[in-house]
XYZ file of C-alpha atoms in Angstrom:
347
model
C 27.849 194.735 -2.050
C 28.004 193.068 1.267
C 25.454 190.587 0.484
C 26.903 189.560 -2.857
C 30.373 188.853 -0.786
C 28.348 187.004 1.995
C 26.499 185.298 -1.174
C 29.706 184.173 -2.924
C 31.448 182.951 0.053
C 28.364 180.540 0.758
C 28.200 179.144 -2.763
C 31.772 178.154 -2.458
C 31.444 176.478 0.543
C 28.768 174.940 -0.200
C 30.356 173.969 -3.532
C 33.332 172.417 -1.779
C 31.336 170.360 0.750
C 32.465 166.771 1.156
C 29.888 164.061 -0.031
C 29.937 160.878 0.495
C 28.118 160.194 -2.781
C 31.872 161.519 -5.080
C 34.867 162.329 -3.244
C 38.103 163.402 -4.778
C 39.664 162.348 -1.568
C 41.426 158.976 -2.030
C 41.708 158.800 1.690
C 37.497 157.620 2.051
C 35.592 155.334 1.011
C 32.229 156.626 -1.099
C 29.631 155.799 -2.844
C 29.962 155.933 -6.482
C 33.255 156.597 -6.793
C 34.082 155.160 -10.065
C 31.481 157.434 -11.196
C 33.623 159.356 -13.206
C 36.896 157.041 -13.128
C 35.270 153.884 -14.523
C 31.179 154.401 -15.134
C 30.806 151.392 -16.158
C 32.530 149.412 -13.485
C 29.769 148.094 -11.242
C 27.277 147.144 -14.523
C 30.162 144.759 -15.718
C 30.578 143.167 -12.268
C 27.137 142.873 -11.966
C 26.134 141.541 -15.699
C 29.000 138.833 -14.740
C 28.185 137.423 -11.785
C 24.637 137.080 -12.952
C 25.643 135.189 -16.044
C 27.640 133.181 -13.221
C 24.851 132.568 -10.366
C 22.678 131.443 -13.770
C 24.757 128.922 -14.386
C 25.823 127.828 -10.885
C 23.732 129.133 -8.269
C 26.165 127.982 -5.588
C 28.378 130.717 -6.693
C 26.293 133.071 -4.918
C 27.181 131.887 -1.831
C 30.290 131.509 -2.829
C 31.321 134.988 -3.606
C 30.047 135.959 -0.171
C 31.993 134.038 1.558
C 34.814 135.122 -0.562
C 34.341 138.423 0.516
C 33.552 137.336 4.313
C 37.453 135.500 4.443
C 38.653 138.310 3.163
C 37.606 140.976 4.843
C 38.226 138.757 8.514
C 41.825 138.189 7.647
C 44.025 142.253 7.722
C 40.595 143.697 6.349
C 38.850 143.934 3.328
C 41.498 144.448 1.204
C 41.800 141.245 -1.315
C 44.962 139.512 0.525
C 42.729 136.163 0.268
C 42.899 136.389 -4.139
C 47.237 136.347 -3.499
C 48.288 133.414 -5.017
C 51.285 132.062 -2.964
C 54.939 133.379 -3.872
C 58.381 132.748 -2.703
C 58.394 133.889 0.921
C 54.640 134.335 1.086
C 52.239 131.591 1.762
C 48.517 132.415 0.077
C 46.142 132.546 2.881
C 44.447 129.802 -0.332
C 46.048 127.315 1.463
C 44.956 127.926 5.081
C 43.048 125.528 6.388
C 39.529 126.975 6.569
C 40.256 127.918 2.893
C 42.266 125.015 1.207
C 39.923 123.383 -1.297
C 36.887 125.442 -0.216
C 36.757 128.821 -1.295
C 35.223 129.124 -4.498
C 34.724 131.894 -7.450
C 38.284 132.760 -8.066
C 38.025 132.759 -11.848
C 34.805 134.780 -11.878
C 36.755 137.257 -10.061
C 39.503 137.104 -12.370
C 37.477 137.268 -15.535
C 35.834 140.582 -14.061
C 39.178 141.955 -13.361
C 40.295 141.283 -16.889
C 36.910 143.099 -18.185
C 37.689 146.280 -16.057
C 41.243 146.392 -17.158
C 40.425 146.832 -20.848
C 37.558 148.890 -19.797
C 39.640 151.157 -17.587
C 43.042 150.056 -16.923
C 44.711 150.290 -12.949
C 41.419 151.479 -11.971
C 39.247 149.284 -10.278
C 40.389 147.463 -6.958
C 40.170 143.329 -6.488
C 38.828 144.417 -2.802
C 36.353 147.135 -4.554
C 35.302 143.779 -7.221
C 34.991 141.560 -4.285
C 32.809 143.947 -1.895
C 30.439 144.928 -5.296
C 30.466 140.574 -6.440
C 28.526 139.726 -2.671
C 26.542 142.556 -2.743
C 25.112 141.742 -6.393
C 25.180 137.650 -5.882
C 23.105 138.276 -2.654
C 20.788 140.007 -4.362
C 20.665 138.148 -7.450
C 19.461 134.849 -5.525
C 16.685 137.192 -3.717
C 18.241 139.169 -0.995
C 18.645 142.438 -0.453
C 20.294 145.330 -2.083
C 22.668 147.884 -0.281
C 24.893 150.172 -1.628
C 28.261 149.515 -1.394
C 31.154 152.151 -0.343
C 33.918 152.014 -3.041
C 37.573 153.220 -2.669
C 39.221 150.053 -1.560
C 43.262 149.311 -2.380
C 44.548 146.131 -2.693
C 47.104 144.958 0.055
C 50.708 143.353 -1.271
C 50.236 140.438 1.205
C 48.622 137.953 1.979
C 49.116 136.351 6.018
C 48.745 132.442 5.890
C 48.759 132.846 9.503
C 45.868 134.903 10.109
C 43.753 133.254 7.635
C 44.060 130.057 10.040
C 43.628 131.966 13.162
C 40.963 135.031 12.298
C 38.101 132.551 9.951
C 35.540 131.214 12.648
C 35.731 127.653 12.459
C 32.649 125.430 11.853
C 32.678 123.934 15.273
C 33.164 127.084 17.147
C 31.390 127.941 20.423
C 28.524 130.653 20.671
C 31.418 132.249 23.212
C 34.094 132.095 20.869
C 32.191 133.333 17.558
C 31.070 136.664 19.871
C 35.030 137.047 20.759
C 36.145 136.779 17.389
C 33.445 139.378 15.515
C 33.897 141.355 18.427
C 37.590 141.737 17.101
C 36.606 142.723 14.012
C 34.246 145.457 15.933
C 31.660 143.290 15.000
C 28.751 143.451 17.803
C 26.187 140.445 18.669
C 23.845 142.018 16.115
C 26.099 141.624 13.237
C 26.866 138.373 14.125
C 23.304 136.877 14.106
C 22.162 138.909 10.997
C 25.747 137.761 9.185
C 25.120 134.499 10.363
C 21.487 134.524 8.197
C 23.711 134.426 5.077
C 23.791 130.797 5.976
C 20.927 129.812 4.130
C 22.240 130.246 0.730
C 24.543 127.512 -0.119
C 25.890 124.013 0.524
C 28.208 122.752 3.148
C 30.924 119.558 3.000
C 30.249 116.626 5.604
C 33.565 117.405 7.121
C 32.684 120.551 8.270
C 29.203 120.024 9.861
C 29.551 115.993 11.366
C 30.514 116.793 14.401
C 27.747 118.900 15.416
C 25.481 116.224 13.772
C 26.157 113.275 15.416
C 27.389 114.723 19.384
C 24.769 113.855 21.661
C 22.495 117.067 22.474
C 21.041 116.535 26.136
C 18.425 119.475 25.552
C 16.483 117.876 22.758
C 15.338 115.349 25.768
C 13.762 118.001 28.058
C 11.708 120.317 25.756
C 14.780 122.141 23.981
C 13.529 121.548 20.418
C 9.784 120.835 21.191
C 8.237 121.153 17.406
C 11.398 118.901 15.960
C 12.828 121.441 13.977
C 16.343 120.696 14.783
C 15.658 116.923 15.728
C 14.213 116.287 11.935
C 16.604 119.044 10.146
C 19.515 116.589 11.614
C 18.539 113.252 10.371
C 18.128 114.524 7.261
C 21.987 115.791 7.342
C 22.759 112.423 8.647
C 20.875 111.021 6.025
C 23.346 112.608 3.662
C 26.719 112.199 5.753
C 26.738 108.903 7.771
C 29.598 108.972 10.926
C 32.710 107.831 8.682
C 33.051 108.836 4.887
C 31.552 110.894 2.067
C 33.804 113.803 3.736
C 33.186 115.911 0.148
C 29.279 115.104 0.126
C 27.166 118.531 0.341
C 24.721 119.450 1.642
C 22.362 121.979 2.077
C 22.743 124.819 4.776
C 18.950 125.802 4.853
C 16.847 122.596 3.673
C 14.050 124.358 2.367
C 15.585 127.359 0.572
C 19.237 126.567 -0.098
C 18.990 129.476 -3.171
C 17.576 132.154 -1.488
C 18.679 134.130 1.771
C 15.349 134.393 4.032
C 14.480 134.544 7.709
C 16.209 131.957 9.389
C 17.343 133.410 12.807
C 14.935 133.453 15.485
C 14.957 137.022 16.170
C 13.649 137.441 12.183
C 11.499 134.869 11.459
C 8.477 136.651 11.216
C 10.176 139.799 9.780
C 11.678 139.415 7.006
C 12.125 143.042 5.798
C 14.009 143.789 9.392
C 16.335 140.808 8.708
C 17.214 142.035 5.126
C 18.004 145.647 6.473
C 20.219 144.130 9.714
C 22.119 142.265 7.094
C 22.908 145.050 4.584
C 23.787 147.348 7.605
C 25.882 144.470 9.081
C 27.434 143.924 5.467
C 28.156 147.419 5.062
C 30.110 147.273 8.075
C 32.116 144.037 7.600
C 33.104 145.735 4.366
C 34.830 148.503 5.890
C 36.741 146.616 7.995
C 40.412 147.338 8.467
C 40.032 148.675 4.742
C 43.428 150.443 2.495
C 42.561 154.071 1.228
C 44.650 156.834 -0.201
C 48.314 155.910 -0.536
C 48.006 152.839 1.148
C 48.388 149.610 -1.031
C 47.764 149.656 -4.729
C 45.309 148.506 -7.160
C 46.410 145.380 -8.836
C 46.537 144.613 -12.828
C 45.531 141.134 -11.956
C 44.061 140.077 -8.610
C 46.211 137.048 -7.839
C 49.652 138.843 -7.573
C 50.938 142.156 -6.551
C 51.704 145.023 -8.874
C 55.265 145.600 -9.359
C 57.128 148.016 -7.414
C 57.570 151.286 -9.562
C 54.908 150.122 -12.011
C 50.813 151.231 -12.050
C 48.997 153.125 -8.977
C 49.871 152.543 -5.337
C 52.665 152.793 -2.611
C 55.599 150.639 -2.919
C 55.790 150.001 0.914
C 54.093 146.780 2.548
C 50.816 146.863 4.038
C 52.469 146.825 7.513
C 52.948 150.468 7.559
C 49.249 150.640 8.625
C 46.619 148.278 9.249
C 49.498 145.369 10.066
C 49.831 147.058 13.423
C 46.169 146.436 13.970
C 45.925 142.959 12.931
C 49.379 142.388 15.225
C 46.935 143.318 17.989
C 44.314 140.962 17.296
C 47.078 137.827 17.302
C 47.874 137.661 20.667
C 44.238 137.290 21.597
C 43.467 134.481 18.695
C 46.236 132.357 19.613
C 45.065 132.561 22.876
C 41.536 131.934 22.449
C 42.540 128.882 19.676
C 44.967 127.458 21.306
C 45.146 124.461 19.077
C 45.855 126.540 16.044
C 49.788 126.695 14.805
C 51.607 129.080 16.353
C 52.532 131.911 14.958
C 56.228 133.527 14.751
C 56.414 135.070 11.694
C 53.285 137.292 9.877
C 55.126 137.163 6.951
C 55.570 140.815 6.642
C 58.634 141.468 4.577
């Protein structure tokens, strides 16, 4: 009789072990956990931004760099989809974002698709994180599996979006400061920075490195020409004054396909591909909302009414805000030439 008790009591506790695979627990983030609340969730992201990478394969690396300004601006939580409002300013219209950021309507035609599928269910930051994971696979890089759970903030923070993005033109020094503030380590940042080779780049944002004289490539620096030929072909394509809006491609030889590019993985590809999914995973939970923090929007670009579908009522500020209030002081300080910032448009 003993055993049997002993026996029971381990089956239960066993039966109520967390898992990271389901999780009633709103408070986590897990794998599968539309599972049961919306099975077919990730196959309809997926089937879309295939049929959307078909038709422009830019938009692969455009939906990862969606979710990359996201996530770098209050965390991953789909403030960068806010369209701007009366007393908010979209973070659309900050500068490293204005006329650049790409994919909006593939993430709105998703959202639509989930909301007749299962209504106030799926998060824009949950679509967002799932998009770059499948376009980054979809134009031959690797798989991983993302950690679902994500709310959707009811702000957006012009502000930050100008001072948290890493510019183009920023030093080795400052790019290390300003991962590191996203508890991003050296690591991340060079297998991150391999997403590069997918995708196009404007003149504007690359000239400046193109054209500055480079004092290394005379003593040995860049002995087999790779970055002495890679840059007249970009200066080929953007001469010193106009064509600001010309592209051009980030990796010349495989702008469609993520492979090894850094030093530390050119001859190992397969290492590179699992330093970037681990890196990925990482940047995704960044700063992220769980449990009764923010809401799930009925349509990405604008916040769900107070009183009306799932979520809190309260602005984000209650919790990660205080976080990202820490991280301003040091920005301003270390980009000094960005506006200043007095208000973060909490209200």
């Amino acid at each position: 009789m003993e055993h049997m008790k002993l026996l029971l009591i381990l089956i239960t506790v066993l039966l109520n072990k967390p898992s990271l695979t389901r999780s009633d627990d709103d408070d986590v983030l897990v794998h599968e956990y539309y599972k049961d609340k919306c099975p077919l969730a990730e196959e309809i992201v997926r089937h879309n931004v295939e049929v959307a990478v078909l038709k422009d394969p830019r938009l692969a690396a455009s939906l990862l760099r969606l979710h990359f300004h996201d996530c770098f601006v209050m965390g991953c939580d789909a403030s960068v989809l806010l369209d701007s409002v009366e007393g908010m300013a979209s973070e659309k219209e900050a500068g490293p974002n204005k006329d650049s950021l790409r994919g909006f309507e593939i993430i709105d035609k998703i959202k639509f698709l989930l909301e007749e599928e299962c209504p106030l269910t799926v998060s824009c930051a949950d679509i967002l994180a799932l998009a770059a994971r499948d376009a980054v696979q979809l134009r031959g890089g690797p798989r991983w599996e993302v950690l679902l759970g994500r709310k959707d903030s009811l702000e957006s923070s012009f502000s930050g979006a100008n001072l948290l993005i890493p510019a183009p033109n920023s030093s080795l020094e400052a790019l290390i400061n300003n991962f590191a503030q996203q508890e991003l380590d050296i690591g991340d940042l060079v297998a991150l920075s391999g997403s590069h080779t997918i995708g196009r780049a404007r003149c504007v944002s690359f000239r400046q490195r193109i054209y500055e004289p480079k004092q290394e490539y005379h003593y040995g620096y860049d002995h087999y020409n790779r970055y002495t030929s890679f840059r007249r072909i970009l200066q080929s394509v953007c001469p010193i004054t106009g064509r600001d809006n010309k592209f051009a491609p980030l990796d010349y030889e495989t702008p469609n396909r993520i492979t090894e590019q850094v030093w530390a993985y050119a001859s190992n590809e397969d290492l590179f591909f699992k330093s970037f999914a681990k890196s990925m995973i990482k940047m995704g939970n960044i700063n992220v909302l769980t449990g009764n923090e923010g809401q799930i929007r009925q349509n990405c670009r604008s916040k769900q009414r107070q009183g009306k579908g799932k979520g809190i009522s309260s602005p984000r500020c209650i919790a990660s805000m205080k976080e990202f209030r820490r991280k301003l002081p040091i920005c301003q300080n270390k980009f000094h030439h960005m506006p200043n910032v007095t208000s973060l448009a909490c209200k």
